[in-house]
Amino acid sequence: PHYAPEICAKTSVVDFTVTMKGLEQQILGRVIEKERYELEEQRHSVLTDVATNKKMVQQYERDLLFRLSESKGNLLDDEMIAVLQNTKKAAKEVAEKLVIGEMTEAKINEAREKYRHVG
């Protein structure tokens, strides 16, 4: 919408429009919530886990970079090697969880697609 500059200066215009795809996803979520509640709960859980794991990977990367930048002297000392090994191990575990989570999410989305063409 087009408003006069005086109005725009005193207000905040909020766009509440929803795309057709977004609306379709919301409705699909509601249908599945009614028909197969456990599937939608599992989907929310997997999405939360994947997001958490991605944040953990970023945190490991930031922590490692910080330690490397703050390191004084030889980068090959025992403490730095231990930090690198622990970070590598933790990152590998999180990466495995991410793969499992993404595979689970794909299976859930496949099951959700069966409900897409209603009517």
N, CA, C and O atoms as a GROMACS GRO file, in nm:
protein
  476
    1PRO      N    1   0.083  -0.119   0.000
    1PRO     CA    2   0.000   0.000   0.000
    1PRO      C    3   0.087   0.125   0.000
    1PRO      O    4   0.200   0.126   0.048
    2HIS      N    5   0.032   0.228  -0.054
    2HIS     CA    6   0.102   0.356  -0.060
    2HIS      C    7   0.038   0.453   0.038
    2HIS      O    8  -0.081   0.483   0.028
    3TYR      N    9   0.118   0.500   0.132
    3TYR     CA   10   0.070   0.596   0.232
    3TYR      C   11   0.152   0.724   0.220
    3TYR      O   12   0.263   0.725   0.169
    4ALA      N   13   0.094   0.831   0.269
    4ALA     CA   14   0.163   0.959   0.268
    4ALA      C   15   0.287   0.951   0.356
    4ALA      O   16   0.288   0.877   0.454
    5PRO      N   17   0.391   1.026   0.322
    5PRO     CA   18   0.515   1.023   0.402
    5PRO      C   19   0.492   1.055   0.549
    5PRO      O   20   0.561   1.001   0.636
    6GLU      N   21   0.396   1.143   0.578
    6GLU     CA   22   0.368   1.178   0.718
    6GLU      C   23   0.319   1.056   0.796
    6GLU      O   24   0.354   1.038   0.913
    7ILE      N   25   0.238   0.975   0.732
    7ILE     CA   26   0.185   0.854   0.798
    7ILE      C   27   0.297   0.752   0.816
    7ILE      O   28   0.309   0.691   0.922
    8CYS      N   29   0.378   0.733   0.714
    8CYS     CA   30   0.488   0.636   0.722
    8CYS      C   31   0.589   0.674   0.829
    8CYS      O   32   0.649   0.586   0.891
    9ALA      N   33   0.608   0.803   0.851
    9ALA     CA   34   0.703   0.847   0.952
    9ALA      C   35   0.655   0.817   1.093
    9ALA      O   36   0.737   0.802   1.184
   10LYS      N   37   0.524   0.808   1.112
   10LYS     CA   38   0.468   0.788   1.245
   10LYS      C   39   0.421   0.645   1.271
   10LYS      O   40   0.380   0.613   1.382
   11THR      N   41   0.426   0.561   1.171
   11THR     CA   42   0.374   0.425   1.186
   11THR      C   43   0.475   0.324   1.133
   11THR      O   44   0.575   0.359   1.070
   12SER      N   45   0.445   0.198   1.160
   12SER     CA   46   0.522   0.088   1.102
   12SER      C   47   0.425   0.002   1.023
   12SER      O   48   0.325  -0.046   1.078
   13VAL      N   49   0.453  -0.018   0.898
   13VAL     CA   50   0.368  -0.100   0.813
   13VAL      C   51   0.414  -0.244   0.827
   13VAL      O   52   0.532  -0.275   0.809
   14VAL      N   53   0.320  -0.332   0.860
   14VAL     CA   54   0.351  -0.473   0.878
   14VAL      C   55   0.277  -0.551   0.769
   14VAL      O   56   0.157  -0.535   0.750
   15ASP      N   57   0.351  -0.635   0.699
   15ASP     CA   58   0.293  -0.715   0.591
   15ASP      C   59   0.261  -0.854   0.646
   15ASP      O   60   0.352  -0.931   0.679
   16PHE      N   61   0.132  -0.885   0.657
   16PHE     CA   62   0.089  -1.014   0.711
   16PHE      C   63   0.054  -1.114   0.601
   16PHE      O   64  -0.008  -1.216   0.630
   17THR      N   65   0.091  -1.089   0.479
   17THR     CA   66   0.056  -1.180   0.371
   17THR      C   67   0.135  -1.310   0.386
   17THR      O   68   0.248  -1.312   0.433
   18VAL      N   69   0.072  -1.416   0.343
   18VAL     CA   70   0.132  -1.549   0.348
   18VAL      C   71   0.136  -1.602   0.206
   18VAL      O   72   0.040  -1.587   0.131
   19THR      N   73   0.247  -1.663   0.169
   19THR     CA   74   0.254  -1.722   0.036
   19THR      C   75   0.166  -1.846   0.030
   19THR      O   76   0.133  -1.904   0.134
   20MET      N   77   0.129  -1.885  -0.089
   20MET     CA   78   0.046  -2.005  -0.104
   20MET      C   79   0.119  -2.128  -0.050
   20MET      O   80   0.058  -2.213   0.014
   21LYS      N   81   0.249  -2.137  -0.076
   21LYS     CA   82   0.328  -2.251  -0.027
   21LYS      C   83   0.331  -2.253   0.125
   21LYS      O   84   0.318  -2.358   0.187
   22GLY      N   85   0.349  -2.136   0.186
   22GLY     CA   86   0.350  -2.127   0.332
   22GLY      C   87   0.217  -2.165   0.392
   22GLY      O   88   0.211  -2.237   0.492
   23LEU      N   89   0.109  -2.117   0.330
   23LEU     CA   90  -0.025  -2.150   0.377
   23LEU      C   91  -0.051  -2.300   0.362
   23LEU      O   92  -0.110  -2.363   0.450
   24GLU      N   93  -0.007  -2.356   0.251
   24GLU     CA   94  -0.023  -2.499   0.228
   24GLU      C   95   0.049  -2.580   0.334
   24GLU      O   96  -0.004  -2.679   0.384
   25GLN      N   97   0.171  -2.540   0.370
   25GLN     CA   98   0.248  -2.610   0.473
   25GLN      C   99   0.179  -2.601   0.609
   25GLN      O  100   0.178  -2.698   0.685
   26GLN      N  101   0.122  -2.484   0.640
   26GLN     CA  102   0.052  -2.468   0.768
   26GLN      C  103  -0.070  -2.558   0.775
   26GLN      O  104  -0.094  -2.624   0.876
   27ILE      N  105  -0.147  -2.561   0.667
   27ILE     CA  106  -0.268  -2.644   0.664
   27ILE      C  107  -0.230  -2.792   0.670
   27ILE      O  108  -0.293  -2.870   0.740
   28LEU      N  109  -0.127  -2.829   0.595
   28LEU     CA  110  -0.080  -2.968   0.597
   28LEU      C  111  -0.038  -3.008   0.738
   28LEU      O  112  -0.068  -3.119   0.783
   29GLY      N  113   0.030  -2.919   0.807
   29GLY     CA  114   0.070  -2.946   0.946
   29GLY      C  115  -0.049  -2.968   1.036
   29GLY      O  116  -0.048  -3.056   1.122
   30ARG      N  117  -0.154  -2.888   1.017
   30ARG     CA  118  -0.275  -2.903   1.099
   30ARG      C  119  -0.346  -3.035   1.070
   30ARG      O  120  -0.394  -3.101   1.162
   31VAL      N  121  -0.354  -3.073   0.942
   31VAL     CA  122  -0.419  -3.199   0.905
   31VAL      C  123  -0.343  -3.316   0.966
   31VAL      O  124  -0.404  -3.406   1.025
   32ILE      N  125  -0.213  -3.314   0.954
   32ILE     CA  126  -0.132  -3.425   1.008
   32ILE      C  127  -0.138  -3.427   1.159
   32ILE      O  128  -0.135  -3.534   1.220
   33GLU      N  129  -0.148  -3.311   1.220
   33GLU     CA  130  -0.162  -3.304   1.366
   33GLU      C  131  -0.287  -3.377   1.412
   33GLU      O  132  -0.287  -3.443   1.516
   34LYS      N  133  -0.393  -3.366   1.334
   34LYS     CA  134  -0.519  -3.435   1.367
   34LYS      C  135  -0.514  -3.583   1.332
   34LYS      O  136  -0.559  -3.667   1.409
   35GLU      N  137  -0.458  -3.615   1.216
   35GLU     CA  138  -0.458  -3.753   1.167
   35GLU      C  139  -0.348  -3.839   1.229
   35GLU      O  140  -0.372  -3.952   1.270
   36ARG      N  141  -0.227  -3.784   1.235
   36ARG     CA  142  -0.112  -3.859   1.287
   36ARG      C  143  -0.028  -3.768   1.374
   36ARG      O  144   0.077  -3.719   1.334
   37TYR      N  145  -0.077  -3.746   1.493
   37TYR     CA  146  -0.015  -3.652   1.587
   37TYR      C  147   0.131  -3.688   1.614
   37TYR      O  148   0.216  -3.599   1.621
   38GLU      N  149   0.160  -3.818   1.630
   38GLU     CA  150   0.296  -3.860   1.663
   38GLU      C  151   0.394  -3.825   1.551
   38GLU      O  152   0.511  -3.796   1.578
   39LEU      N  153   0.348  -3.828   1.427
   39LEU     CA  154   0.434  -3.795   1.313
   39LEU      C  155   0.473  -3.647   1.317
   39LEU      O  156   0.589  -3.612   1.295
   40GLU      N  157   0.377  -3.561   1.345
   40GLU     CA  158   0.404  -3.418   1.352
   40GLU      C  159   0.493  -3.385   1.473
   40GLU      O  160   0.580  -3.299   1.464
   41GLU      N  161   0.470  -3.454   1.584
   41GLU     CA  162   0.556  -3.434   1.701
   41GLU      C  163   0.699  -3.476   1.671
   41GLU      O  164   0.794  -3.408   1.709
   42GLN      N  165   0.713  -3.590   1.603
   42GLN     CA  166   0.846  -3.638   1.566
   42GLN      C  167   0.914  -3.538   1.472
   42GLN      O  168   1.034  -3.512   1.483
   43ARG      N  169   0.837  -3.482   1.380
   43ARG     CA  170   0.891  -3.383   1.286
   43ARG      C  171   0.944  -3.260   1.361
   43ARG      O  172   1.054  -3.214   1.335
   44HIS      N  173   0.865  -3.210   1.454
   44HIS     CA  174   0.908  -3.094   1.532
   44HIS      C  175   1.034  -3.126   1.613
   44HIS      O  176   1.124  -3.044   1.624
   45SER      N  177   1.038  -3.246   1.669
   45SER     CA  178   1.154  -3.288   1.748
   45SER      C  179   1.279  -3.296   1.661
   45SER      O  180   1.386  -3.250   1.701
   46VAL      N  181   1.265  -3.355   1.543
   46VAL     CA  182   1.379  -3.369   1.452
   46VAL      C  183   1.428  -3.232   1.406
   46VAL      O  184   1.548  -3.207   1.402
   47LEU      N  185   1.334  -3.144   1.371
   47LEU     CA  186   1.373  -3.009   1.327
   47LEU      C  187   1.448  -2.935   1.438
   47LEU      O  188   1.546  -2.866   1.411
   48THR      N  189   1.402  -2.950   1.561
   48THR     CA  190   1.468  -2.886   1.674
   48THR      C  191   1.607  -2.944   1.694
   48THR      O  192   1.703  -2.870   1.716
   49ASP      N  193   1.619  -3.078   1.686
   49ASP     CA  194   1.749  -3.143   1.703
   49ASP      C  195   1.848  -3.101   1.595
   49ASP      O  196   1.964  -3.074   1.624
   50VAL      N  197   1.801  -3.095   1.470
   50VAL     CA  198   1.889  -3.055   1.359
   50VAL      C  199   1.938  -2.912   1.380
   50VAL      O  200   2.056  -2.883   1.361
   51ALA      N  201   1.848  -2.823   1.418
   51ALA     CA  202   1.888  -2.684   1.442
   51ALA      C  203   1.989  -2.674   1.557
   51ALA      O  204   2.087  -2.600   1.548
   52THR      N  205   1.964  -2.749   1.664
   52THR     CA  206   2.057  -2.750   1.778
   52THR      C  207   2.193  -2.803   1.737
   52THR      O  208   2.296  -2.747   1.775
   53ASN      N  209   2.194  -2.911   1.660
   53ASN     CA  210   2.321  -2.969   1.618
   53ASN      C  211   2.399  -2.875   1.525
   53ASN      O  212   2.522  -2.868   1.534
   54LYS      N  213   2.329  -2.804   1.438
   54LYS     CA  214   2.397  -2.708   1.351
   54LYS      C  215   2.459  -2.595   1.434
   54LYS      O  216   2.570  -2.549   1.404
   55LYS      N  217   2.389  -2.552   1.538
   55LYS     CA  218   2.444  -2.448   1.625
   55LYS      C  219   2.567  -2.500   1.699
   55LYS      O  220   2.663  -2.427   1.720
   56MET      N  221   2.562  -2.628   1.739
   56MET     CA  222   2.677  -2.687   1.809
   56MET      C  223   2.800  -2.690   1.719
   56MET      O  224   2.910  -2.659   1.764
   57VAL      N  225   2.782  -2.726   1.593
   57VAL     CA  226   2.894  -2.729   1.499
   57VAL      C  227   2.954  -2.590   1.486
   57VAL      O  228   3.076  -2.573   1.488
   58GLN      N  229   2.868  -2.489   1.473
   58GLN     CA  230   2.917  -2.352   1.464
   58GLN      C  231   2.992  -2.311   1.590
   58GLN      O  232   3.095  -2.244   1.584
   59GLN      N  233   2.941  -2.353   1.705
   59GLN     CA  234   3.007  -2.320   1.832
   59GLN      C  235   3.144  -2.386   1.841
   59GLN      O  236   3.241  -2.324   1.886
   60TYR      N  237   3.153  -2.513   1.799
   60TYR     CA  238   3.282  -2.582   1.799
   60TYR      C  239   3.382  -2.510   1.708
   60TYR      O  240   3.498  -2.493   1.743
   61GLU      N  241   3.334  -2.467   1.591
   61GLU     CA  242   3.422  -2.396   1.498
   61GLU      C  243   3.471  -2.264   1.559
   61GLU      O  244   3.590  -2.232   1.551
   62ARG      N  245   3.379  -2.189   1.618
   62ARG     CA  246   3.418  -2.061   1.680
   62ARG      C  247   3.516  -2.083   1.795
   62ARG      O  248   3.615  -2.010   1.809
   63ASP      N  249   3.488  -2.184   1.877
   63ASP     CA  250   3.574  -2.213   1.992
   63ASP      C  251   3.715  -2.251   1.945
   63ASP      O  252   3.814  -2.206   2.001
   64LEU      N  253   3.720  -2.335   1.843
   64LEU     CA  254   3.850  -2.378   1.791
   64LEU      C  255   3.928  -2.259   1.734
   64LEU      O  256   4.047  -2.244   1.760
   65LEU      N  257   3.860  -2.176   1.656
   65LEU     CA  258   3.927  -2.059   1.600
   65LEU      C  259   3.976  -1.965   1.710
   65LEU      O  260   4.085  -1.908   1.701
   66PHE      N  261   3.895  -1.949   1.813
   66PHE     CA  262   3.936  -1.863   1.925
   66PHE      C  263   4.060  -1.918   1.992
   66PHE      O  264   4.155  -1.845   2.019
   67ARG      N  265   4.060  -2.048   2.019
   67ARG     CA  266   4.176  -2.110   2.086
   67ARG      C  267   4.301  -2.100   1.999
   67ARG      O  268   4.411  -2.076   2.050
   68LEU      N  269   4.283  -2.119   1.868
   68LEU     CA  270   4.399  -2.108   1.779
   68LEU      C  271   4.452  -1.964   1.776
   68LEU      O  272   4.573  -1.943   1.774
   69SER      N  273   4.361  -1.868   1.775
   69SER     CA  274   4.406  -1.728   1.769
   69SER      C  275   4.468  -1.682   1.900
   69SER      O  276   4.556  -1.596   1.901
   70GLU      N  277   4.424  -1.739   2.012
   70GLU     CA  278   4.476  -1.700   2.143
   70GLU      C  279   4.598  -1.781   2.185
   70GLU      O  280   4.662  -1.751   2.286
   71SER      N  281   4.630  -1.883   2.108
   71SER     CA  282   4.742  -1.971   2.143
   71SER      C  283   4.874  -1.896   2.134
   71SER      O  284   4.903  -1.827   2.036
   72LYS      N  285   4.953  -1.911   2.236
   72LYS     CA  286   5.086  -1.851   2.240
   72LYS      C  287   5.189  -1.963   2.222
   72LYS      O  288   5.179  -2.069   2.285
   73GLY      N  289   5.284  -1.939   2.138
   73GLY     CA  290   5.390  -2.038   2.122
   73GLY      C  291   5.356  -2.143   2.018
   73GLY      O  292   5.293  -2.114   1.916
   74ASN      N  293   5.398  -2.264   2.045
   74ASN     CA  294   5.387  -2.375   1.951
   74ASN      C  295   5.244  -2.428   1.943
   74ASN      O  296   5.183  -2.460   2.045
   75LEU      N  297   5.191  -2.437   1.821
   75LEU     CA  298   5.056  -2.491   1.802
   75LEU      C  299   5.052  -2.642   1.822
   75LEU      O  300   4.944  -2.700   1.834
   76LEU      N  301   5.166  -2.705   1.825
   76LEU     CA  302   5.170  -2.850   1.837
   76LEU      C  303   5.192  -2.898   1.980
   76LEU      O  304   5.226  -3.014   2.000
   77ASP      N  305   5.172  -2.811   2.079
   77ASP     CA  306   5.189  -2.857   2.217
   77ASP      C  307   5.074  -2.951   2.255
   77ASP      O  308   4.971  -2.956   2.187
   78ASP      N  309   5.092  -3.025   2.362
   78ASP     CA  310   4.999  -3.130   2.401
   78ASP      C  311   4.857  -3.078   2.426
   78ASP      O  312   4.760  -3.142   2.388
   79GLU      N  313   4.846  -2.962   2.488
   79GLU     CA  314   4.714  -2.909   2.520
   79GLU      C  315   4.636  -2.875   2.393
   79GLU      O  316   4.517  -2.906   2.383
   80MET      N  317   4.702  -2.812   2.295
   80MET     CA  318   4.634  -2.775   2.171
   80MET      C  319   4.596  -2.899   2.091
   80MET      O  320   4.489  -2.903   2.030
   81ILE      N  321   4.681  -2.999   2.091
   81ILE     CA  322   4.649  -3.124   2.021
   81ILE      C  323   4.528  -3.190   2.085
   81ILE      O  324   4.442  -3.242   2.015
   82ALA      N  325   4.522  -3.189   2.218
   82ALA     CA  326   4.406  -3.247   2.288
   82ALA      C  327   4.278  -3.171   2.253
   82ALA      O  328   4.174  -3.232   2.231
   83VAL      N  329   4.286  -3.039   2.248
   83VAL     CA  330   4.170  -2.958   2.212
   83VAL      C  331   4.125  -2.991   2.070
   83VAL      O  332   4.006  -3.007   2.043
   84LEU      N  333   4.221  -3.001   1.979
   84LEU     CA  334   4.188  -3.035   1.840
   84LEU      C  335   4.123  -3.173   1.830
   84LEU      O  336   4.025  -3.190   1.757
   85GLN      N  337   4.175  -3.270   1.903
   85GLN     CA  338   4.118  -3.405   1.899
   85GLN      C  339   3.977  -3.407   1.957
   85GLN      O  340   3.888  -3.471   1.901
   86ASN      N  341   3.958  -3.338   2.068
   86ASN     CA  342   3.824  -3.334   2.129
   86ASN      C  343   3.724  -3.264   2.038
   86ASN      O  344   3.609  -3.307   2.025
   87THR      N  345   3.767  -3.156   1.976
   87THR     CA  346   3.679  -3.083   1.885
   87THR      C  347   3.644  -3.168   1.764
   87THR      O  348   3.530  -3.171   1.720
   88LYS      N  349   3.743  -3.238   1.712
   88LYS     CA  350   3.720  -3.324   1.596
   88LYS      C  351   3.623  -3.436   1.632
   88LYS      O  352   3.532  -3.466   1.554
   89LYS      N  353   3.640  -3.497   1.747
   89LYS     CA  354   3.552  -3.605   1.792
   89LYS      C  355   3.409  -3.555   1.810
   89LYS      O  356   3.314  -3.618   1.762
   90ALA      N  357   3.394  -3.441   1.877
   90ALA     CA  358   3.260  -3.385   1.901
   90ALA      C  359   3.194  -3.344   1.770
   90ALA      O  360   3.075  -3.367   1.751
   91ALA      N  361   3.271  -3.284   1.680
   91ALA     CA  362   3.216  -3.242   1.551
   91ALA      C  363   3.172  -3.363   1.469
   91ALA      O  364   3.072  -3.357   1.398
   92LYS      N  365   3.247  -3.472   1.478
   92LYS     CA  366   3.211  -3.593   1.404
   92LYS      C  367   3.080  -3.651   1.458
   92LYS      O  368   2.993  -3.692   1.381
   93GLU      N  369   3.066  -3.654   1.590
   93GLU     CA  370   2.942  -3.704   1.651
   93GLU      C  371   2.822  -3.619   1.610
   93GLU      O  372   2.716  -3.672   1.578
   94VAL      N  373   2.840  -3.488   1.612
   94VAL     CA  374   2.731  -3.398   1.573
   94VAL      C  375   2.698  -3.415   1.425
   94VAL      O  376   2.581  -3.414   1.387
   95ALA      N  377   2.800  -3.431   1.342
   95ALA     CA  378   2.778  -3.450   1.199
   95ALA      C  379   2.698  -3.578   1.173
   95ALA      O  380   2.611  -3.581   1.087
   96GLU      N  381   2.729  -3.684   1.248
   96GLU     CA  382   2.653  -3.809   1.235
   96GLU      C  383   2.508  -3.789   1.276
   96GLU      O  384   2.416  -3.840   1.211
   97LYS      N  385   2.487  -3.714   1.385
   97LYS     CA  386   2.350  -3.684   1.428
   97LYS      C  387   2.276  -3.603   1.323
   97LYS      O  388   2.156  -3.624   1.301
   98LEU      N  389   2.346  -3.511   1.258
   98LEU     CA  390   2.284  -3.431   1.153
   98LEU      C  391   2.239  -3.518   1.036
   98LEU      O  392   2.130  -3.500   0.983
   99VAL      N  393   2.324  -3.611   0.997
   99VAL     CA  394   2.289  -3.701   0.886
   99VAL      C  395   2.166  -3.784   0.922
   99VAL      O  396   2.073  -3.797   0.843
  100ILE      N  397   2.166  -3.839   1.043
  100ILE     CA  398   2.051  -3.919   1.088
  100ILE      C  399   1.926  -3.833   1.094
  100ILE      O  400   1.819  -3.876   1.052
  101GLY      N  401   1.939  -3.712   1.147
  101GLY     CA  402   1.825  -3.622   1.156
  101GLY      C  403   1.769  -3.584   1.021
  101GLY      O  404   1.648  -3.580   1.003
  102GLU      N  405   1.857  -3.558   0.925
  102GLU     CA  406   1.812  -3.521   0.791
  102GLU      C  407   1.746  -3.639   0.721
  102GLU      O  408   1.650  -3.621   0.646
  103MET      N  409   1.798  -3.761   0.744
  103MET     CA  410   1.734  -3.880   0.686
  103MET      C  411   1.596  -3.901   0.747
  103MET      O  412   1.501  -3.933   0.676
  104THR      N  413   1.586  -3.884   0.878
  104THR     CA  414   1.457  -3.898   0.946
  104THR      C  415   1.360  -3.793   0.896
  104THR      O  416   1.242  -3.822   0.874
  105GLU      N  417   1.408  -3.672   0.880
  105GLU     CA  418   1.322  -3.563   0.830
  105GLU      C  419   1.271  -3.596   0.690
  105GLU      O  420   1.155  -3.568   0.659
  106ALA      N  421   1.355  -3.653   0.605
  106ALA     CA  422   1.313  -3.690   0.470
  106ALA      C  423   1.204  -3.797   0.475
  106ALA      O  424   1.107  -3.790   0.398
  107LYS      N  425   1.218  -3.895   0.564
  107LYS     CA  426   1.115  -4.000   0.578
  107LYS      C  427   0.984  -3.941   0.627
  107LYS      O  428   0.876  -3.978   0.580
  108ILE      N  429   0.993  -3.850   0.722
  108ILE     CA  430   0.872  -3.786   0.776
  108ILE      C  431   0.804  -3.703   0.668
  108ILE      O  432   0.682  -3.708   0.654
  109ASN      N  433   0.882  -3.629   0.591
  109ASN     CA  434   0.824  -3.548   0.483
  109ASN      C  435   0.760  -3.636   0.377
  109ASN      O  436   0.658  -3.598   0.318
  110GLU      N  437   0.818  -3.752   0.353
  110GLU     CA  438   0.759  -3.847   0.258
  110GLU      C  439   0.623  -3.894   0.308
  110GLU      O  440   0.527  -3.902   0.231
  111ALA      N  441   0.613  -3.924   0.436
  111ALA     CA  442   0.486  -3.965   0.495
  111ALA      C  443   0.386  -3.850   0.494
  111ALA      O  444   0.266  -3.873   0.474
  112ARG      N  445   0.433  -3.728   0.514
  112ARG     CA  446   0.345  -3.610   0.513
  112ARG      C  447   0.286  -3.587   0.374
  112ARG      O  448   0.172  -3.542   0.361
  113GLU      N  449   0.364  -3.617   0.271
  113GLU     CA  450   0.319  -3.592   0.134
  113GLU      C  451   0.194  -3.673   0.099
  113GLU      O  452   0.118  -3.634   0.010
  114LYS      N  453   0.172  -3.784   0.167
  114LYS     CA  454   0.052  -3.864   0.142
  114LYS      C  455  -0.075  -3.787   0.175
  114LYS      O  456  -0.182  -3.820   0.125
  115TYR      N  457  -0.063  -3.685   0.259
  115TYR     CA  458  -0.179  -3.606   0.300
  115TYR      C  459  -0.194  -3.478   0.218
  115TYR      O  460  -0.290  -3.404   0.238
  116ARG      N  461  -0.102  -3.450   0.130
  116ARG     CA  462  -0.104  -3.324   0.057
  116ARG      C  463  -0.225  -3.311  -0.034
  116ARG      O  464  -0.289  -3.206  -0.036
  117HIS      N  465  -0.259  -3.414  -0.107
  117HIS     CA  466  -0.368  -3.406  -0.204
  117HIS      C  467  -0.499  -3.452  -0.141
  117HIS      O  468  -0.546  -3.563  -0.166
  118VAL      N  469  -0.554  -3.366  -0.060
  118VAL     CA  470  -0.681  -3.395   0.005
  118VAL      C  471  -0.789  -3.327  -0.075
  118VAL      O  472  -0.783  -3.206  -0.099
  119GLY      N  473  -0.888  -3.403  -0.118
  119GLY     CA  474  -1.001  -3.342  -0.187
  119GLY      C  475  -0.970  -3.327  -0.328
  119GLY      O  476  -1.053  -3.277  -0.405
   0.00000   0.00000   0.00000
